[in-house]
Tab-separated table of C-alpha atoms in Angstrom:
chain	number	residue	atom	x	y	z
M	1	ILE	CA	-29.512	-50.545	130.806
M	2	ALA	CA	-30.090	-54.300	130.961
M	3	ALA	CA	-28.516	-54.755	127.524
M	4	SER	CA	-25.354	-52.876	128.477
M	5	GLN	CA	-25.131	-54.856	131.727
M	6	ALA	CA	-25.430	-58.100	129.762
M	7	GLU	CA	-22.609	-56.975	127.448
M	8	LEU	CA	-20.349	-56.053	130.372
M	9	ASP	CA	-21.088	-59.362	132.052
M	10	ALA	CA	-20.297	-61.272	128.842
M	11	ALA	CA	-17.039	-59.456	128.054
M	12	PHE	CA	-15.589	-59.317	131.570
M	13	GLY	CA	-16.883	-62.839	132.268
M	14	ILE	CA	-14.558	-64.226	129.605
M	15	LEU	CA	-11.565	-62.489	131.187
M	16	SER	CA	-12.593	-63.432	134.738
M	17	ASP	CA	-13.504	-67.063	134.043
M	18	ASN	CA	-10.362	-67.838	132.009
M	19	GLY	CA	-12.230	-70.183	129.691
M	20	ASN	CA	-10.747	-72.254	126.899
M	21	LEU	CA	-10.116	-71.121	123.349
M	22	ALA	CA	-10.865	-73.349	120.346
M	23	ASP	CA	-7.591	-75.248	120.857
M	24	GLY	CA	-8.801	-76.462	124.261
M	25	SER	CA	-6.274	-74.477	126.329
M	26	ALA	CA	-7.200	-71.716	128.756
M	27	LEU	CA	-7.129	-68.109	127.561
M	28	PHE	CA	-4.461	-67.358	130.185
M	29	ASN	CA	-1.877	-70.114	130.651
M	30	ALA	CA	1.832	-70.483	131.398
M	31	THR	CA	2.614	-72.349	128.159
M	32	ASP	CA	1.641	-69.306	126.095
M	33	ALA	CA	3.424	-66.966	128.541
M	34	ASN	CA	0.394	-64.812	129.284
M	35	LEU	CA	-0.108	-66.109	132.826
M	36	ILE	CA	2.634	-64.818	135.102
M	37	THR	CA	3.539	-66.123	138.541
M	38	SER	CA	3.310	-62.775	140.354
M	39	SER	CA	0.164	-62.405	142.394
M	40	THR	CA	1.194	-59.040	143.828
M	41	LYS	CA	-1.089	-56.132	143.141
M	42	ASP	CA	1.611	-53.487	143.116
M	43	ALA	CA	4.074	-51.733	140.805
M	44	ALA	CA	6.348	-54.805	140.685
M	45	GLY	CA	3.487	-57.075	139.622
M	46	ILE	CA	2.360	-54.602	136.950
M	47	GLY	CA	5.964	-54.340	135.721
M	48	GLN	CA	6.126	-58.125	135.325
M	49	GLY	CA	2.885	-58.043	133.340
M	50	VAL	CA	4.191	-55.288	131.059
M	51	SER	CA	7.414	-57.210	130.459
M	52	ALA	CA	5.546	-60.452	129.731
M	53	LEU	CA	3.275	-58.607	127.294
M	54	ARG	CA	6.239	-57.184	125.342
M	55	ASN	CA	7.924	-60.580	125.189
M	56	MET	CA	4.910	-62.600	124.006
M	57	LEU	CA	5.836	-64.457	120.836
M	58	ILE	CA	4.203	-64.036	117.445
M	59	ASN	CA	5.745	-66.251	114.752
M	60	THR	CA	8.716	-66.928	117.064
M	61	LYS	CA	9.469	-63.187	117.460
M	62	ALA	CA	8.704	-60.932	120.422
M	63	SER	CA	5.450	-59.030	119.915
M	64	ASP	CA	6.846	-55.859	121.512
M	65	ALA	CA	3.233	-55.028	122.431
M	66	ASP	CA	2.871	-51.740	124.267
M	67	ALA	CA	0.731	-52.045	127.409
M	68	LYS	CA	-2.256	-49.709	127.278
M	69	PHE	CA	-4.787	-50.873	129.880
M	70	LEU	CA	-4.779	-52.223	133.404
M	71	ILE	CA	-8.070	-54.036	133.920
M	72	CYS	CA	-9.112	-54.717	137.505
M	73	PRO	CA	-12.158	-55.319	139.692
M	74	SER	CA	-13.716	-52.034	140.841
M	75	ALA	CA	-12.818	-52.934	144.440
M	76	ASP	CA	-9.138	-52.762	143.413
M	77	GLU	CA	-9.280	-49.367	141.657
M	78	SER	CA	-7.620	-47.433	144.486
M	79	ALA	CA	-4.835	-50.025	144.812
M	80	ALA	CA	-4.316	-49.958	141.031
M	81	ARG	CA	-3.984	-46.164	141.026
M	82	SER	CA	-1.509	-46.326	143.929
M	83	ALA	CA	0.508	-49.025	142.155
M	84	LEU	CA	0.791	-46.918	139.000
M	85	VAL	CA	2.206	-44.049	141.059
M	86	GLY	CA	5.013	-46.464	141.972
M	87	LEU	CA	5.992	-46.727	138.307
M	88	SER	CA	7.958	-43.709	137.122
M	89	PHE	CA	7.305	-42.756	133.517
M	90	ASP	CA	7.473	-39.448	131.717
M	91	ARG	CA	4.002	-39.879	130.207
M	92	PRO	CA	0.657	-41.275	131.303
M	93	TYR	CA	1.246	-44.976	131.125
M	94	LEU	CA	-1.657	-47.345	131.648
M	95	GLU	CA	-5.310	-46.467	131.553
M	96	ILE	CA	-7.058	-48.138	134.487
M	97	VAL	CA	-10.273	-49.938	133.537
M	98	PRO	CA	-12.039	-50.849	136.760
M	99	SER	CA	-15.288	-52.788	136.522
M	100	ALA	CA	-17.782	-54.278	138.942
M	101	TYR	CA	-18.147	-57.053	136.338
M	102	MET	CA	-14.488	-58.074	136.625
M	103	SER	CA	-13.527	-60.487	139.364
M	104	GLY	CA	-10.224	-61.839	140.551
M	105	GLY	CA	-6.947	-60.332	139.489
M	106	TRP	CA	-5.511	-57.678	137.281
M	107	ILE	CA	-4.898	-57.936	133.554
M	108	VAL	CA	-2.342	-55.902	131.614
M	109	MET	CA	-3.662	-55.489	128.076
M	110	ALA	CA	-2.296	-54.033	124.851
M	111	ASP	CA	-4.382	-51.862	122.556
M	112	PRO	CA	-7.067	-54.211	121.211
M	113	GLU	CA	-6.892	-52.514	117.801
M	114	SER	CA	-3.377	-53.911	117.423
M	115	PHE	CA	-3.669	-57.073	119.522
M	116	PRO	CA	-7.322	-58.155	119.824
M	117	THR	CA	-8.008	-60.604	122.631
M	118	LEU	CA	-11.817	-60.413	122.647
M	119	ALA	CA	-14.233	-60.051	119.757
M	120	ARG	CA	-17.907	-59.164	119.699
M	121	GLY	CA	-20.170	-60.751	117.136
M	122	THR	CA	-23.575	-59.329	116.316
M	123	MET	CA	-26.284	-61.133	114.393
M	124	ARG	CA	-29.244	-59.414	112.768
M	125	GLY	CA	-32.777	-60.668	113.173
M	126	SER	CA	-34.384	-63.085	110.727
M	127	GLY	CA	-34.731	-61.859	107.171
M	128	GLY	CA	-32.239	-59.055	107.854
M	129	VAL	CA	-34.805	-57.180	109.964
M	130	SER	CA	-33.096	-55.538	112.906
M	131	LEU	CA	-35.866	-53.461	114.431
M	132	ARG	CA	-39.622	-53.846	114.350
M	133	PHE	CA	-42.830	-52.775	115.952
M	134	GLY	CA	-44.845	-55.531	117.563
M	135	PRO	CA	-48.020	-55.961	119.560
M	136	GLY	CA	-47.691	-54.880	123.169
M	137	LYS	CA	-48.353	-57.111	126.143
M	138	PRO	CA	-49.914	-55.995	129.418
M	139	ASN	CA	-47.311	-55.685	132.145
M	140	ASN	CA	-47.972	-54.847	135.801
M	141	LYS	CA	-44.851	-52.708	136.063
M	142	GLU	CA	-45.226	-50.782	132.802
M	143	GLY	CA	-48.973	-50.838	132.223
M	144	SER	CA	-50.766	-51.706	129.011
M	145	ARG	CA	-48.985	-50.983	125.736
M	146	ASP	CA	-50.632	-51.370	122.358
M	147	LEU	CA	-47.395	-51.313	120.396
M	148	VAL	CA	-43.746	-51.958	121.309
M	149	PHE	CA	-40.491	-51.272	119.502
M	150	GLU	CA	-38.195	-54.324	119.543
M	151	GLY	CA	-34.510	-54.740	118.794
M	152	LEU	CA	-33.777	-58.083	117.198
M	153	HIS	CA	-30.004	-58.110	117.440
M	154	SER	CA	-28.242	-60.897	119.240
M	155	TYR	CA	-24.593	-60.697	120.192
M	156	ASP	CA	-21.917	-62.614	121.976
M	157	TYR	CA	-18.280	-62.224	122.949
M	158	ALA	CA	-15.455	-64.667	122.480
M	159	ALA	CA	-11.760	-64.828	123.237
M	160	VAL	CA	-9.941	-64.834	119.892
M	161	SER	CA	-6.270	-64.618	120.835
M	162	ARG	CA	-3.919	-64.944	123.784
M	163	THR	CA	-1.555	-62.315	122.420
M	164	GLY	CA	-2.256	-58.907	123.882
M	165	ALA	CA	-3.271	-59.734	127.463
M	166	VAL	CA	-1.370	-60.959	130.523
M	167	ARG	CA	-2.863	-62.051	133.830
M	168	ALA	CA	-1.230	-62.735	137.184
M	169	ALA	CA	-1.472	-66.369	138.324
M	170	GLY	CA	-3.552	-67.249	141.339
M	171	VAL	CA	-5.733	-64.173	141.223
M	172	HIS	CA	-8.557	-65.226	138.910
M	173	ARG	CA	-11.830	-66.685	140.146
């Protein structure tokens, strides 16, 4: 459980913190048109995000990215569901991804298979060994263990592109 919590914290932390990419500019910023001025958490604000996502430029042409996800803090899940009811579409439109690890505002995101914004890198342990048995250590909570099974993978997340995600201004932490 701790490993999955660490992964959620790492991935949603990048989106919540709005850190810089390698070029020194924030992941979400007005210059790259993926930070919109709407701070409303309603159908109109979502509509602005969807429009901004479709009009993001790739090689001077509109990306025409189809919005797939609405990412929001878990405290905003009910408001997000209500807002989507305000949008009239003939098919299920956005999948809501609420998370206790997300803070601040909402993010409209395209399918990451087509427009990746985050990437996860995994490194194997030294010498290519990924899993091993090792000597156990006494532990007050778990008792004495003679042998433990260890995973030697390390991982990290990084923002790799601004194309494919739009955030409302003024609602990030």
